PDB file of C-alpha atoms in Angstrom:
ATOM      1  CA  UNK A  27      43.745  94.680  84.586  1.00  0.00           C
ATOM      2  CA  UNK A  28      44.439  98.356  83.836  1.00  0.00           C
ATOM      3  CA  UNK A  29      43.334 100.727  86.545  1.00  0.00           C
ATOM      4  CA  UNK A  30      40.815 103.397  85.411  1.00  0.00           C
ATOM      5  CA  UNK A  31      39.389 106.605  86.979  1.00  0.00           C
ATOM      6  CA  UNK A  32      36.256 108.395  85.713  1.00  0.00           C
ATOM      7  CA  UNK A  33      36.026 112.084  84.846  1.00  0.00           C
ATOM      8  CA  UNK A  34      32.422 113.174  84.548  1.00  0.00           C
ATOM      9  CA  UNK A  35      31.423 109.502  83.868  1.00  0.00           C
ATOM     10  CA  UNK A  36      34.045 108.941  81.157  1.00  0.00           C
ATOM     11  CA  UNK A  37      36.850 106.416  81.866  1.00  0.00           C
ATOM     12  CA  UNK A  38      40.518 107.266  81.731  1.00  0.00           C
ATOM     13  CA  UNK A  39      43.079 104.486  81.876  1.00  0.00           C
ATOM     14  CA  UNK A  40      45.781 105.041  84.522  1.00  0.00           C
ATOM     15  CA  UNK A  41      49.067 103.850  83.216  1.00  0.00           C
ATOM     16  CA  UNK A  42      52.566 104.939  82.319  1.00  0.00           C
ATOM     17  CA  UNK A  43      53.593 105.756  78.804  1.00  0.00           C
ATOM     18  CA  UNK A  44      55.587 102.575  78.291  1.00  0.00           C
ATOM     19  CA  UNK A  45      52.619 100.531  79.666  1.00  0.00           C
ATOM     20  CA  UNK A  46      50.234 102.037  77.351  1.00  0.00           C
ATOM     21  CA  UNK A  47      52.599 101.202  74.458  1.00  0.00           C
ATOM     22  CA  UNK A  48      53.093  97.679  75.737  1.00  0.00           C
ATOM     23  CA  UNK A  49      49.242  97.295  75.960  1.00  0.00           C
ATOM     24  CA  UNK A  50      48.941  98.172  72.217  1.00  0.00           C
ATOM     25  CA  UNK A  51      51.824  95.848  71.300  1.00  0.00           C
ATOM     26  CA  UNK A  52      50.335  92.894  73.168  1.00  0.00           C
ATOM     27  CA  UNK A  53      47.077  93.472  71.496  1.00  0.00           C
ATOM     28  CA  UNK A  54      48.611  93.550  68.042  1.00  0.00           C
ATOM     29  CA  UNK A  55      50.663  90.450  68.693  1.00  0.00           C
ATOM     30  CA  UNK A  56      47.646  88.574  69.983  1.00  0.00           C
ATOM     31  CA  UNK A  57      45.491  89.731  66.999  1.00  0.00           C
ATOM     32  CA  UNK A  58      42.955  91.524  69.256  1.00  0.00           C
ATOM     33  CA  UNK A  59      40.622  94.233  68.131  1.00  0.00           C
ATOM     34  CA  UNK A  60      41.000  97.519  70.160  1.00  0.00           C
ATOM     35  CA  UNK A  61      40.248 101.095  69.840  1.00  0.00           C
ATOM     36  CA  UNK A  62      42.513 103.729  71.257  1.00  0.00           C
ATOM     37  CA  UNK A  63      41.248 107.255  72.221  1.00  0.00           C
ATOM     38  CA  UNK A  64      43.540 110.132  72.953  1.00  0.00           C
ATOM     39  CA  UNK A  65      41.116 112.115  75.110  1.00  0.00           C
ATOM     40  CA  UNK A  66      40.986 115.763  75.867  1.00  0.00           C
ATOM     41  CA  UNK A  67      38.426 118.060  77.612  1.00  0.00           C
ATOM     42  CA  UNK A  68      36.708 119.099  74.327  1.00  0.00           C
ATOM     43  CA  UNK A  69      35.859 115.533  73.568  1.00  0.00           C
ATOM     44  CA  UNK A  70      34.266 114.888  76.950  1.00  0.00           C
ATOM     45  CA  UNK A  71      32.156 118.116  76.819  1.00  0.00           C
ATOM     46  CA  UNK A  72      31.088 117.224  73.231  1.00  0.00           C
ATOM     47  CA  UNK A  73      30.218 113.583  74.160  1.00  0.00           C
ATOM     48  CA  UNK A  74      27.809 114.730  76.846  1.00  0.00           C
ATOM     49  CA  UNK A  75      25.625 116.062  74.005  1.00  0.00           C
ATOM     50  CA  UNK A  76      26.182 113.079  71.610  1.00  0.00           C
ATOM     51  CA  UNK A  77      25.176 109.607  72.715  1.00  0.00           C
ATOM     52  CA  UNK A  78      26.915 107.792  69.871  1.00  0.00           C
ATOM     53  CA  UNK A  79      30.226 109.723  70.654  1.00  0.00           C
ATOM     54  CA  UNK A  80      29.828 109.010  74.268  1.00  0.00           C
ATOM     55  CA  UNK A  81      29.484 105.261  73.661  1.00  0.00           C
ATOM     56  CA  UNK A  82      32.616 105.228  71.409  1.00  0.00           C
ATOM     57  CA  UNK A  83      34.635 106.815  74.199  1.00  0.00           C
ATOM     58  CA  UNK A  84      33.142 104.544  76.859  1.00  0.00           C
ATOM     59  CA  UNK A  85      33.623 101.242  75.034  1.00  0.00           C
ATOM     60  CA  UNK A  86      37.195 102.014  73.797  1.00  0.00           C
ATOM     61  CA  UNK A  87      39.752  99.484  75.011  1.00  0.00           C
ATOM     62  CA  UNK A  88      42.330 102.124  75.849  1.00  0.00           C
ATOM     63  CA  UNK A  89      41.742 105.760  76.665  1.00  0.00           C
ATOM     64  CA  UNK A  90      44.883 107.778  77.349  1.00  0.00           C
ATOM     65  CA  UNK A  91      45.049 111.458  78.716  1.00  0.00           C
ATOM     66  CA  UNK A  92      46.220 113.489  75.748  1.00  0.00           C
ATOM     67  CA  UNK A  93      45.025 116.951  76.952  1.00  0.00           C
ATOM     68  CA  UNK A  94      46.671 118.606  79.874  1.00  0.00           C
ATOM     69  CA  UNK A  95      43.048 119.435  81.022  1.00  0.00           C
ATOM     70  CA  UNK A  96      42.584 115.665  81.741  1.00  0.00           C
ATOM     71  CA  UNK A  97      45.685 115.510  83.749  1.00  0.00           C
ATOM     72  CA  UNK A  98      44.478 118.490  85.942  1.00  0.00           C
ATOM     73  CA  UNK A  99      41.019 116.882  86.257  1.00  0.00           C
ATOM     74  CA  UNK A 100      42.570 113.684  87.590  1.00  0.00           C
ATOM     75  CA  UNK A 101      44.662 115.805  90.019  1.00  0.00           C
ATOM     76  CA  UNK A 102      41.481 117.147  91.409  1.00  0.00           C
ATOM     77  CA  UNK A 103      40.791 113.569  92.407  1.00  0.00           C
ATOM     78  CA  UNK A 104      44.180 113.026  93.901  1.00  0.00           C
ATOM     79  CA  UNK A 105      45.413 111.066  90.926  1.00  0.00           C
ATOM     80  CA  UNK A 106      48.869 111.891  89.503  1.00  0.00           C
ATOM     81  CA  UNK A 107      48.671 110.630  86.002  1.00  0.00           C
ATOM     82  CA  UNK A 108      51.322 111.488  83.405  1.00  0.00           C
ATOM     83  CA  UNK A 109      50.090 113.121  80.123  1.00  0.00           C
ATOM     84  CA  UNK A 110      50.357 110.858  77.173  1.00  0.00           C
ATOM     85  CA  UNK A 111      50.406 113.147  74.106  1.00  0.00           C
ATOM     86  CA  UNK A 112      48.894 111.864  70.883  1.00  0.00           C
ATOM     87  CA  UNK A 113      51.752 113.034  68.706  1.00  0.00           C
ATOM     88  CA  UNK A 114      54.374 111.367  70.929  1.00  0.00           C
ATOM     89  CA  UNK A 115      52.328 108.137  71.124  1.00  0.00           C
ATOM     90  CA  UNK A 116      51.864 108.137  67.326  1.00  0.00           C
ATOM     91  CA  UNK A 117      55.686 108.411  66.976  1.00  0.00           C
ATOM     92  CA  UNK A 118      56.312 105.479  69.301  1.00  0.00           C
ATOM     93  CA  UNK A 119      53.632 103.325  67.526  1.00  0.00           C
ATOM     94  CA  UNK A 120      55.265 104.158  64.054  1.00  0.00           C
ATOM     95  CA  UNK A 121      58.654 102.950  65.468  1.00  0.00           C
ATOM     96  CA  UNK A 122      56.955  99.818  67.021  1.00  0.00           C
ATOM     97  CA  UNK A 123      55.393  99.091  63.625  1.00  0.00           C
ATOM     98  CA  UNK A 124      58.666  99.444  61.767  1.00  0.00           C
ATOM     99  CA  UNK A 125      60.488  97.194  64.293  1.00  0.00           C
ATOM    100  CA  UNK A 126      57.679  94.521  64.404  1.00  0.00           C
ATOM    101  CA  UNK A 127      56.480  94.520  60.794  1.00  0.00           C
ATOM    102  CA  UNK A 128      53.020  95.752  61.583  1.00  0.00           C
ATOM    103  CA  UNK A 129      50.835  96.866  58.683  1.00  0.00           C
ATOM    104  CA  UNK A 130      50.026 100.597  58.988  1.00  0.00           C
ATOM    105  CA  UNK A 131      47.124 102.419  57.426  1.00  0.00           C
ATOM    106  CA  UNK A 132      46.959 106.226  57.439  1.00  0.00           C
ATOM    107  CA  UNK A 133      43.419 107.755  57.079  1.00  0.00           C
ATOM    108  CA  UNK A 134      42.794 111.486  57.336  1.00  0.00           C
ATOM    109  CA  UNK A 135      44.001 115.030  56.834  1.00  0.00           C
ATOM    110  CA  UNK A 136      44.026 116.951  53.574  1.00  0.00           C
ATOM    111  CA  UNK A 137      45.179 114.984  50.421  1.00  0.00           C
ATOM    112  CA  UNK A 138      48.445 116.911  50.276  1.00  0.00           C
ATOM    113  CA  UNK A 139      49.228 116.412  53.982  1.00  0.00           C
ATOM    114  CA  UNK A 140      48.330 112.633  53.691  1.00  0.00           C
ATOM    115  CA  UNK A 141      50.691 112.177  50.702  1.00  0.00           C
ATOM    116  CA  UNK A 142      53.528 114.143  52.303  1.00  0.00           C
ATOM    117  CA  UNK A 143      53.174 112.116  55.558  1.00  0.00           C
ATOM    118  CA  UNK A 144      53.518 108.896  53.594  1.00  0.00           C
ATOM    119  CA  UNK A 145      56.754 110.255  51.972  1.00  0.00           C
ATOM    120  CA  UNK A 146      58.183 111.509  55.198  1.00  0.00           C
ATOM    121  CA  UNK A 147      57.557 108.293  57.049  1.00  0.00           C
ATOM    122  CA  UNK A 148      58.978 106.153  54.183  1.00  0.00           C
ATOM    123  CA  UNK A 149      62.024 108.314  54.045  1.00  0.00           C
ATOM    124  CA  UNK A 150      62.583 108.114  57.895  1.00  0.00           C
ATOM    125  CA  UNK A 151      61.614 104.565  58.379  1.00  0.00           C
ATOM    126  CA  UNK A 152      62.409 102.463  55.168  1.00  0.00           C
ATOM    127  CA  UNK A 153      61.306  99.347  56.802  1.00  0.00           C
ATOM    128  CA  UNK A 154      57.888 100.720  57.749  1.00  0.00           C
ATOM    129  CA  UNK A 155      55.085  98.856  55.979  1.00  0.00           C
ATOM    130  CA  UNK A 156      52.449 101.430  55.024  1.00  0.00           C
ATOM    131  CA  UNK A 157      49.725  99.334  53.298  1.00  0.00           C
ATOM    132  CA  UNK A 158      47.021 101.936  52.896  1.00  0.00           C
ATOM    133  CA  UNK A 159      46.613 105.674  52.862  1.00  0.00           C
ATOM    134  CA  UNK A 160      43.692 107.951  52.209  1.00  0.00           C
ATOM    135  CA  UNK A 161      42.820 111.591  53.005  1.00  0.00           C
ATOM    136  CA  UNK A 162      40.056 112.482  55.267  1.00  0.00           C
ATOM    137  CA  UNK A 163      37.736 113.768  52.560  1.00  0.00           C
ATOM    138  CA  UNK A 164      35.411 110.924  52.019  1.00  0.00           C
ATOM    139  CA  UNK A 165      31.722 110.375  52.437  1.00  0.00           C
ATOM    140  CA  UNK A 166      31.431 106.618  52.634  1.00  0.00           C
ATOM    141  CA  UNK A 167      32.926 105.080  55.667  1.00  0.00           C
ATOM    142  CA  UNK A 168      32.106 101.524  54.491  1.00  0.00           C
ATOM    143  CA  UNK A 169      34.225 101.852  51.340  1.00  0.00           C
ATOM    144  CA  UNK A 170      37.256 103.019  53.355  1.00  0.00           C
ATOM    145  CA  UNK A 171      36.774 100.334  55.880  1.00  0.00           C
ATOM    146  CA  UNK A 172      36.522  97.701  53.098  1.00  0.00           C
ATOM    147  CA  UNK A 173      39.748  99.017  51.543  1.00  0.00           C
ATOM    148  CA  UNK A 174      41.471  98.831  55.045  1.00  0.00           C
ATOM    149  CA  UNK A 175      40.262  95.227  55.391  1.00  0.00           C
ATOM    150  CA  UNK A 176      41.675  94.457  51.922  1.00  0.00           C
ATOM    151  CA  UNK A 177      44.982  95.969  52.722  1.00  0.00           C
ATOM    152  CA  UNK A 178      45.494  93.757  55.586  1.00  0.00           C
ATOM    153  CA  UNK A 179      46.306  96.554  57.919  1.00  0.00           C
ATOM    154  CA  UNK A 180      46.486  95.706  61.622  1.00  0.00           C
ATOM    155  CA  UNK A 181      47.265  99.338  62.902  1.00  0.00           C
ATOM    156  CA  UNK A 182      45.186 102.275  61.725  1.00  0.00           C
ATOM    157  CA  UNK A 183      45.798 105.918  62.283  1.00  0.00           C
ATOM    158  CA  UNK A 184      42.783 108.202  61.858  1.00  0.00           C
ATOM    159  CA  UNK A 185      43.137 112.006  61.752  1.00  0.00           C
ATOM    160  CA  UNK A 186      39.560 112.981  60.967  1.00  0.00           C
ATOM    161  CA  UNK A 187      38.949 115.148  64.035  1.00  0.00           C
ATOM    162  CA  UNK A 188      36.589 114.378  66.970  1.00  0.00           C
ATOM    163  CA  UNK A 189      33.990 112.897  67.039  1.00  0.00           C
ATOM    164  CA  UNK A 190      34.347 111.595  63.342  1.00  0.00           C
ATOM    165  CA  UNK A 191      37.524 109.721  63.993  1.00  0.00           C
ATOM    166  CA  UNK A 192      36.188 107.996  67.121  1.00  0.00           C
ATOM    167  CA  UNK A 193      32.906 107.002  65.473  1.00  0.00           C
ATOM    168  CA  UNK A 194      34.840 105.806  62.357  1.00  0.00           C
ATOM    169  CA  UNK A 195      37.138 103.710  64.651  1.00  0.00           C
ATOM    170  CA  UNK A 196      34.234 102.235  66.596  1.00  0.00           C
ATOM    171  CA  UNK A 197      32.592 101.189  63.389  1.00  0.00           C
ATOM    172  CA  UNK A 198      35.963  99.828  62.083  1.00  0.00           C
ATOM    173  CA  UNK A 199      36.290  97.731  65.398  1.00  0.00           C
ATOM    174  CA  UNK A 200      32.819  96.286  64.886  1.00  0.00           C
ATOM    175  CA  UNK A 201      33.594  95.113  61.315  1.00  0.00           C
ATOM    176  CA  UNK A 202      37.263  94.077  61.305  1.00  0.00           C
ATOM    177  CA  UNK A 203      39.375  91.625  63.204  1.00  0.00           C
ATOM    178  CA  UNK A 204      42.871  91.915  64.706  1.00  0.00           C
ATOM    179  CA  UNK A 205      43.040  95.697  64.229  1.00  0.00           C
ATOM    180  CA  UNK A 206      44.161  98.435  66.593  1.00  0.00           C
ATOM    181  CA  UNK A 207      42.832 101.883  65.633  1.00  0.00           C
ATOM    182  CA  UNK A 208      43.714 105.301  67.198  1.00  0.00           C
ATOM    183  CA  UNK A 209      42.199 108.735  66.627  1.00  0.00           C
ATOM    184  CA  UNK A 210      44.966 111.394  66.331  1.00  0.00           C
ATOM    185  CA  UNK A 211      43.245 114.652  65.410  1.00  0.00           C
ATOM    186  CA  UNK A 212      45.785 117.083  63.714  1.00  0.00           C
ATOM    187  CA  UNK A 213      48.775 114.757  64.362  1.00  0.00           C
ATOM    188  CA  UNK A 214      49.313 114.114  60.675  1.00  0.00           C
ATOM    189  CA  UNK A 215      49.999 117.821  60.120  1.00  0.00           C
ATOM    190  CA  UNK A 216      52.779 117.654  62.733  1.00  0.00           C
ATOM    191  CA  UNK A 217      54.298 114.377  61.616  1.00  0.00           C
ATOM    192  CA  UNK A 218      54.439 115.358  58.023  1.00  0.00           C
ATOM    193  CA  UNK A 219      56.278 118.519  58.986  1.00  0.00           C
ATOM    194  CA  UNK A 220      53.440 120.804  57.768  1.00  0.00           C
ATOM    195  CA  UNK A 221      52.786 122.163  61.251  1.00  0.00           C
ATOM    196  CA  UNK A 222      55.522 122.823  63.747  1.00  0.00           C
ATOM    197  CA  UNK A 223      55.554 121.097  67.195  1.00  0.00           C
ATOM    198  CA  UNK A 224      55.185 123.502  70.144  1.00  0.00           C
ATOM    199  CA  UNK A 225      58.617 124.517  71.491  1.00  0.00           C
ATOM    200  CA  UNK A 226      59.903 122.368  74.446  1.00  0.00           C
ATOM    201  CA  UNK A 227      59.000 124.937  77.170  1.00  0.00           C
ATOM    202  CA  UNK A 228      55.397 124.895  76.018  1.00  0.00           C
ATOM    203  CA  UNK A 229      55.326 121.028  76.078  1.00  0.00           C
ATOM    204  CA  UNK A 230      57.054 120.887  79.534  1.00  0.00           C
ATOM    205  CA  UNK A 231      54.448 123.247  81.008  1.00  0.00           C
ATOM    206  CA  UNK A 232      51.606 121.362  79.237  1.00  0.00           C
ATOM    207  CA  UNK A 233      50.721 124.514  77.241  1.00  0.00           C
ATOM    208  CA  UNK A 234      50.706 123.013  73.675  1.00  0.00           C
ATOM    209  CA  UNK A 235      47.108 124.132  73.417  1.00  0.00           C
ATOM    210  CA  UNK A 236      48.166 127.768  74.132  1.00  0.00           C
ATOM    211  CA  UNK A 237      50.849 127.581  71.514  1.00  0.00           C
ATOM    212  CA  UNK A 238      48.418 126.169  68.870  1.00  0.00           C
ATOM    213  CA  UNK A 239      45.896 128.837  69.673  1.00  0.00           C
ATOM    214  CA  UNK A 240      48.497 131.691  69.314  1.00  0.00           C
ATOM    215  CA  UNK A 241      49.430 130.239  65.891  1.00  0.00           C
ATOM    216  CA  UNK A 242      45.795 129.483  64.964  1.00  0.00           C
ATOM    217  CA  UNK A 243      43.528 132.140  66.543  1.00  0.00           C
ATOM    218  CA  UNK A 244      40.502 130.382  65.105  1.00  0.00           C
ATOM    219  CA  UNK A 245      40.946 127.749  67.683  1.00  0.00           C
ATOM    220  CA  UNK A 246      39.952 130.152  70.426  1.00  0.00           C
ATOM    221  CA  UNK A 247      36.228 129.766  69.815  1.00  0.00           C
ATOM    222  CA  UNK A 248      36.619 126.008  70.215  1.00  0.00           C
ATOM    223  CA  UNK A 249      38.665 126.093  73.351  1.00  0.00           C
ATOM    224  CA  UNK A 250      36.688 128.850  75.110  1.00  0.00           C
ATOM    225  CA  UNK A 251      34.390 128.498  77.040  1.00  0.00           C
ATOM    226  CA  UNK A 252      34.808 124.745  76.713  1.00  0.00           C
ATOM    227  CA  UNK A 253      38.024 124.342  78.714  1.00  0.00           C
ATOM    228  CA  UNK A 254      36.971 126.496  81.777  1.00  0.00           C
ATOM    229  CA  UNK A 255      33.588 124.751  81.678  1.00  0.00           C
ATOM    230  CA  UNK A 256      35.297 121.359  81.740  1.00  0.00           C
ATOM    231  CA  UNK A 257      37.462 122.350  84.630  1.00  0.00           C
ATOM    232  CA  UNK A 258      34.521 123.721  86.608  1.00  0.00           C
ATOM    233  CA  UNK A 259      32.588 120.404  86.084  1.00  0.00           C
ATOM    234  CA  UNK A 260      35.631 118.392  86.925  1.00  0.00           C
ATOM    235  CA  UNK A 261      35.960 120.189  90.262  1.00  0.00           C
ATOM    236  CA  UNK A 262      32.310 119.448  91.015  1.00  0.00           C
ATOM    237  CA  UNK A 263      32.920 115.802  89.911  1.00  0.00           C
ATOM    238  CA  UNK A 264      36.017 115.359  92.093  1.00  0.00           C
ATOM    239  CA  UNK A 265      33.782 115.136  95.276  1.00  0.00           C
ATOM    240  CA  UNK A 266      33.606 111.354  94.551  1.00  0.00           C
ATOM    241  CA  UNK A 267      35.391 109.250  92.079  1.00  0.00           C
ATOM    242  CA  UNK A 268      38.622 107.255  92.891  1.00  0.00           C
ATOM    243  CA  UNK A 269      40.743 104.929  90.777  1.00  0.00           C
ATOM    244  CA  UNK A 270      39.030 101.601  90.211  1.00  0.00           C
TER     245      UNK A 270
END
C-alpha cells in the first residue's frame, strides 16, 4: 500500500517518480479504473470552497505533488518528497503507452493546440496509438465520455484546467472501466511546442511557476495571494500530520 500524508486534509501519495509510473502501468495492465491528480496549492485552496472538487481530489487513486508548494508543505511535516511534475509525468506516460500499446485519448486545450499535439506526438512516437482527440471547448461531458468509451482508450489525458478536469475525470471513472485518467492543466501547450518549458535553472530550483508568471503576467492574480495563504495554512497544519 502506498504511503500517504495529508496537507490540510487532502491526501498526497508519497512515492518516487518511478514508483508512481509503475503504479499507473500496473493499473493499466490489470484493467483497473484509476484517477490521477497532479496536485498543486491552488487546487487545495480552491477545493476547500468546492465540495465536489474536494471529493474528486480525496477519492483519486493517485495524487502526486506537481506544485513545488506541495513539496514545501510536506517539508513542514518533516517529509522529503520529490516533486513529480505533470509535464514530465505526461511524457513518461506517453513513452509507456508507445512501448506497451496503450490506447491514448487527448482531451483539452484550444482546437489548434490539440491538433498540433496529435501531430507532434505521432511524429515523435510513430508507434503511439492515439485513438481519440478533442479540444477542451465542449459543453456536454457525457458526449465526450461516450466517445472515449467507443474509442477503446484506456489512458486519458485531460487538459481542461482545475477543477473542470478533475470533475470530468471523476465522472469518467464512474462510467467507464479499465481507464486511467490524469488531469494535466496547461501541459498540452508545452508538449505541442506552443509554450516553452521553463529553463533548467528554474526547474532545478522549483521555480517553474515564477517563469510562467513572468511570461504570462495575468497568472499573478491567480497565484497571489493563493500561494502565500496556502503556505501559511500549511505551517498551521504541520503541527500534527504524519505519513500514514
